[in-house]
Amino acid sequence: MKTALVTGANKGIGLEIARQLGAAGWKVLLGARSIERGEAAVAELTGQGLDVEFLELDMTNQDSIEQAAAAIQTRYSDLALLINNAGMPGAFSSSFSATREEDLRNAFEVNFFGTFRLNQRLFPLLKQNEGTIVNVSTDMASLHFMQHAEHALNAFDYNASKTANNAMTVAMAIELSNSNAQVFAVTPGFTKTDLNGNAEGGKSKEDGAAIIVGYATDGKRHNGEFLDVSGVYAW
């Protein structure tokens, strides 16, 4: 049995990713900041017969990330899949002019710096294990999409932090280009989650998670790609 870590997995798409991986036979480490909510989510999934364990992981706290990474090196050194799902919307500013620096920094702290720290600490292990890293992205991280979409949400704080995350995916992929490990970005597309107040018109969490899990486990080489439900997506 292979081991996967899913961050931000106590609710929403993250919880559904953990459920689908567990159902596919993976041992899942459910990463969450809140011990109470994380353990409740684990209880829900183990109650369904899935092999899931809680891992305390606060993406805004460097010590928490280092402790989680150390625990994985010690106890779960067979880690073969990391799905960086944890994210926060910032203030979801309505325009560049309306963006406050404080909100921009908060969005970057989780969506970029926290993910950077975790990726960097687990990178050698996943490379050695010929594993897969998935950085969960968004359509709005795509500069091409933002320039050409008719109704793009110009939330500069959130979008910019995810565009930086995409740049990290490319940098990591270049480093893995001559190895059997891989890293790529996936956007599930518009999905109803707490992140957007469960906005109407989005796909279900189950469908959004299935897109991510599908690419993560299809056995194909996606290193350096940005993918949506239809295939390769423009950066």
Short mmCIF file of C-alpha atoms in Angstrom, two decimals:
data_model
loop_
_atom_site.label_atom_id
_atom_site.label_comp_id
_atom_site.label_asym_id
_atom_site.label_seq_id
_atom_site.Cartn_x
_atom_site.Cartn_y
_atom_site.Cartn_z
CA MET A 1 0.00 0.00 0.00
CA LYS A 2 1.33 3.43 -0.96
CA THR A 3 1.08 6.52 1.23
CA ALA A 4 -0.32 9.90 0.18
CA LEU A 5 -0.44 13.24 2.00
CA VAL A 6 -3.30 15.63 1.28
CA THR A 7 -3.06 19.12 2.79
CA GLY A 8 -6.08 21.15 3.86
CA ALA A 9 -8.05 17.92 3.92
CA ASN A 10 -10.51 18.33 6.80
CA LYS A 11 -13.26 19.67 4.47
CA GLY A 12 -14.19 20.54 0.91
CA ILE A 13 -12.23 19.22 -2.04
CA GLY A 14 -9.37 18.13 0.25
CA LEU A 15 -11.60 15.83 2.28
CA GLU A 16 -13.08 14.41 -0.90
CA ILE A 17 -9.58 13.84 -2.38
CA ALA A 18 -8.65 11.94 0.80
CA ARG A 19 -11.83 9.87 0.54
CA GLN A 20 -11.28 8.98 -3.11
CA LEU A 21 -7.61 8.07 -2.59
CA GLY A 22 -8.57 5.91 0.41
CA ALA A 23 -11.24 4.17 -1.64
CA ALA A 24 -8.61 3.48 -4.31
CA GLY A 25 -6.45 1.66 -1.74
CA TRP A 26 -4.07 4.38 -0.63
CA LYS A 27 -3.02 5.02 2.96
CA VAL A 28 -3.86 8.70 3.40
CA LEU A 29 -2.30 11.24 5.75
CA LEU A 30 -4.96 13.88 6.25
CA GLY A 31 -3.22 17.20 6.82
CA ALA A 32 -5.18 19.89 8.67
CA ARG A 33 -4.45 22.87 10.91
CA SER A 34 -7.21 22.18 13.43
CA ILE A 35 -6.69 19.02 15.49
CA GLU A 36 -10.39 18.88 16.34
CA ARG A 37 -11.62 19.21 12.75
CA GLY A 38 -8.84 17.03 11.40
CA GLU A 39 -9.56 14.19 13.78
CA ALA A 40 -13.31 14.48 13.08
CA ALA A 41 -12.59 14.12 9.35
CA VAL A 42 -10.35 11.10 9.99
CA ALA A 43 -13.08 9.51 12.13
CA GLU A 44 -15.55 9.99 9.27
CA LEU A 45 -13.23 8.33 6.73
CA THR A 46 -12.01 5.49 8.95
CA GLY A 47 -15.67 4.84 9.73
CA GLN A 48 -16.03 4.10 6.03
CA GLY A 49 -13.27 1.50 6.28
CA LEU A 50 -10.52 3.69 4.82
CA ASP A 51 -6.89 3.78 6.02
CA VAL A 52 -6.55 7.44 7.04
CA GLU A 53 -4.41 9.09 9.73
CA PHE A 54 -4.37 12.67 10.96
CA LEU A 55 -1.28 14.84 10.50
CA GLU A 56 -1.30 18.24 12.19
CA LEU A 57 -0.17 20.72 9.56
CA ASP A 58 -0.59 24.49 9.73
CA MET A 59 0.53 25.93 6.39
CA THR A 60 1.09 29.37 7.96
CA ASN A 61 3.49 28.01 10.59
CA GLN A 62 7.04 27.04 9.66
CA ASP A 63 7.53 24.96 12.83
CA SER A 64 4.35 23.00 12.11
CA ILE A 65 5.50 22.29 8.55
CA GLU A 66 8.94 21.18 9.75
CA GLN A 67 7.45 18.89 12.41
CA ALA A 68 5.06 17.33 9.89
CA ALA A 69 7.86 16.78 7.38
CA ALA A 70 10.05 15.20 10.07
CA ALA A 71 7.21 12.88 11.10
CA ILE A 72 6.80 11.78 7.49
CA GLN A 73 10.54 11.11 7.08
CA THR A 74 10.47 8.98 10.23
CA ARG A 75 7.15 7.15 10.05
CA TYR A 76 5.93 7.36 6.46
CA SER A 77 9.11 7.19 4.41
CA ASP A 78 7.20 5.36 1.66
CA LEU A 79 5.35 8.60 0.79
CA ALA A 80 4.62 8.45 -2.94
CA LEU A 81 2.05 11.21 -3.45
CA LEU A 82 1.72 14.77 -2.15
CA ILE A 83 -1.39 16.74 -3.05
CA ASN A 84 -0.98 20.38 -2.07
CA ASN A 85 -4.64 21.25 -1.73
CA ALA A 86 -4.50 23.69 1.23
CA GLY A 87 -5.34 27.22 0.15
CA MET A 88 -7.06 30.38 1.28
CA PRO A 89 -8.83 33.06 -0.74
CA GLY A 90 -7.19 36.11 0.74
CA ALA A 91 -9.81 38.85 0.76
CA PHE A 92 -10.77 37.84 -2.80
CA SER A 93 -10.26 41.46 -3.82
CA SER A 94 -12.45 42.77 -6.63
CA SER A 95 -9.67 44.55 -8.54
CA PHE A 96 -6.01 45.53 -8.46
CA SER A 97 -6.88 48.94 -7.01
CA ALA A 98 -8.98 47.39 -4.26
CA THR A 99 -6.23 44.98 -3.20
CA ARG A 100 -4.65 45.61 0.20
CA GLU A 101 -1.04 44.61 0.78
CA GLU A 102 -2.00 42.82 4.00
CA ASP A 103 -4.45 40.59 2.12
CA LEU A 104 -1.89 39.93 -0.61
CA ARG A 105 0.68 38.85 1.99
CA ASN A 106 -1.87 36.61 3.75
CA ALA A 107 -2.80 34.87 0.49
CA PHE A 108 0.87 34.33 -0.39
CA GLU A 109 1.65 33.01 3.11
CA VAL A 110 -0.57 29.95 2.61
CA ASN A 111 -0.89 29.54 -1.15
CA PHE A 112 2.77 30.14 -1.95
CA PHE A 113 5.17 30.24 1.01
CA GLY A 114 3.54 27.47 3.05
CA THR A 115 3.35 25.23 0.00
CA PHE A 116 6.94 26.14 -0.92
CA ARG A 117 8.21 25.13 2.53
CA LEU A 118 6.40 21.79 2.50
CA ASN A 119 7.42 21.01 -1.08
CA GLN A 120 11.06 21.83 -0.41
CA ARG A 121 11.22 19.66 2.71
CA LEU A 122 9.51 16.64 1.11
CA PHE A 123 11.11 17.03 -2.33
CA PRO A 124 14.14 14.74 -1.70
CA LEU A 125 11.94 11.93 -0.31
CA LEU A 126 9.43 12.09 -3.15
CA LYS A 127 12.22 12.24 -5.73
CA GLN A 128 13.86 9.20 -4.15
CA ASN A 129 10.52 7.34 -4.07
CA GLU A 130 9.80 8.30 -7.72
CA GLY A 131 6.63 9.92 -6.41
CA THR A 132 4.16 12.52 -7.65
CA ILE A 133 3.51 16.06 -6.40
CA VAL A 134 0.28 17.80 -7.40
CA ASN A 135 -0.04 21.53 -6.77
CA VAL A 136 -3.76 22.30 -6.85
CA SER A 137 -4.25 25.45 -8.91
CA THR A 138 -7.07 27.54 -10.33
CA ASP A 139 -8.14 28.77 -13.76
CA MET A 140 -7.42 32.28 -12.50
CA ALA A 141 -3.74 31.46 -11.96
CA SER A 142 -3.48 31.31 -15.75
CA LEU A 143 -2.32 34.64 -17.17
CA HIS A 144 -3.65 33.51 -20.55
CA PHE A 145 -7.09 32.85 -19.06
CA MET A 146 -7.11 36.17 -17.18
CA GLN A 147 -6.31 38.07 -20.37
CA HIS A 148 -8.85 36.30 -22.56
CA ALA A 149 -11.76 35.15 -20.39
CA GLU A 150 -14.99 37.08 -20.70
CA HIS A 151 -15.85 36.95 -16.99
CA ALA A 152 -12.58 36.44 -15.14
CA LEU A 153 -12.68 37.26 -11.42
CA ASN A 154 -9.93 39.87 -10.98
CA ALA A 155 -9.10 38.87 -7.38
CA PHE A 156 -5.49 39.96 -7.54
CA ASP A 157 -4.50 38.79 -4.04
CA TYR A 158 -5.71 35.21 -4.56
CA ASN A 159 -4.87 34.96 -8.26
CA ALA A 160 -1.31 36.25 -7.93
CA SER A 161 -0.51 33.82 -5.11
CA LYS A 162 -1.69 30.95 -7.31
CA THR A 163 0.23 32.24 -10.36
CA ALA A 164 3.37 32.22 -8.19
CA ASN A 165 2.47 28.66 -7.18
CA ASN A 166 2.33 27.75 -10.88
CA ALA A 167 5.81 29.23 -11.34
CA MET A 168 6.98 26.98 -8.49
CA THR A 169 5.49 23.97 -10.29
CA VAL A 170 7.55 24.79 -13.39
CA ALA A 171 10.75 25.27 -11.36
CA MET A 172 10.25 21.95 -9.57
CA ALA A 173 9.44 20.16 -12.83
CA ILE A 174 12.67 21.34 -14.44
CA GLU A 175 14.59 19.84 -11.51
CA LEU A 176 12.69 16.53 -11.89
CA SER A 177 12.96 16.36 -15.68
CA ASN A 178 15.64 13.64 -15.56
CA SER A 179 14.05 11.61 -12.78
CA ASN A 180 11.03 9.31 -12.55
CA ALA A 181 9.38 11.60 -10.00
CA GLN A 182 7.05 14.29 -11.29
CA VAL A 183 5.21 17.47 -10.36
CA PHE A 184 2.32 19.16 -12.10
CA ALA A 185 -0.56 21.56 -11.46
CA VAL A 186 -4.26 20.76 -11.73
CA THR A 187 -7.23 23.11 -11.71
CA PRO A 188 -10.51 21.41 -10.86
CA GLY A 189 -12.36 24.40 -12.36
CA PHE A 190 -15.22 26.25 -10.73
CA THR A 191 -16.28 24.09 -7.77
CA LYS A 192 -18.70 24.83 -4.94
CA THR A 193 -16.56 25.06 -1.78
CA ASP A 194 -16.26 27.15 1.37
CA LEU A 195 -13.49 29.05 -0.42
CA ASN A 196 -16.08 30.78 -2.62
CA GLY A 197 -19.02 30.58 -0.21
CA ASN A 198 -20.34 27.51 -2.05
CA ALA A 199 -21.23 29.69 -5.02
CA GLU A 200 -23.98 28.44 -7.29
CA GLY A 201 -23.15 27.01 -10.69
CA GLY A 202 -19.98 25.24 -9.67
CA LYS A 203 -19.36 21.52 -9.95
CA SER A 204 -19.63 19.32 -6.87
CA LYS A 205 -16.69 18.71 -4.54
CA GLU A 206 -16.80 15.04 -5.60
CA ASP A 207 -16.40 15.95 -9.27
CA GLY A 208 -13.69 18.53 -8.55
CA ALA A 209 -11.72 16.06 -6.46
CA ALA A 210 -12.10 13.33 -9.09
CA ILE A 211 -10.28 15.50 -11.66
CA ILE A 212 -7.31 15.92 -9.31
CA VAL A 213 -7.24 12.29 -8.15
CA GLY A 214 -7.62 11.09 -11.73
CA TYR A 215 -4.46 12.84 -12.92
CA ALA A 216 -2.57 12.00 -9.72
CA THR A 217 -3.14 8.26 -10.13
CA ASP A 218 -3.39 7.64 -13.89
CA GLY A 219 0.18 6.37 -14.14
CA LYS A 220 1.03 8.80 -16.95
CA ARG A 221 3.87 11.30 -17.17
CA HIS A 222 2.54 14.82 -16.58
CA ASN A 223 5.73 16.48 -15.30
CA GLY A 224 5.58 20.26 -15.78
CA GLU A 225 2.02 20.34 -17.10
CA PHE A 226 -0.93 22.50 -16.04
CA LEU A 227 -4.09 20.42 -16.44
CA ASP A 228 -7.84 20.91 -16.31
CA VAL A 229 -10.66 18.44 -16.95
CA SER A 230 -10.02 18.59 -20.71
CA GLY A 231 -6.23 18.20 -20.64
CA VAL A 232 -3.32 20.63 -20.86
CA TYR A 233 -4.27 24.19 -19.82
CA ALA A 234 -2.46 27.39 -20.80
CA TRP A 235 -0.13 28.91 -18.19
#
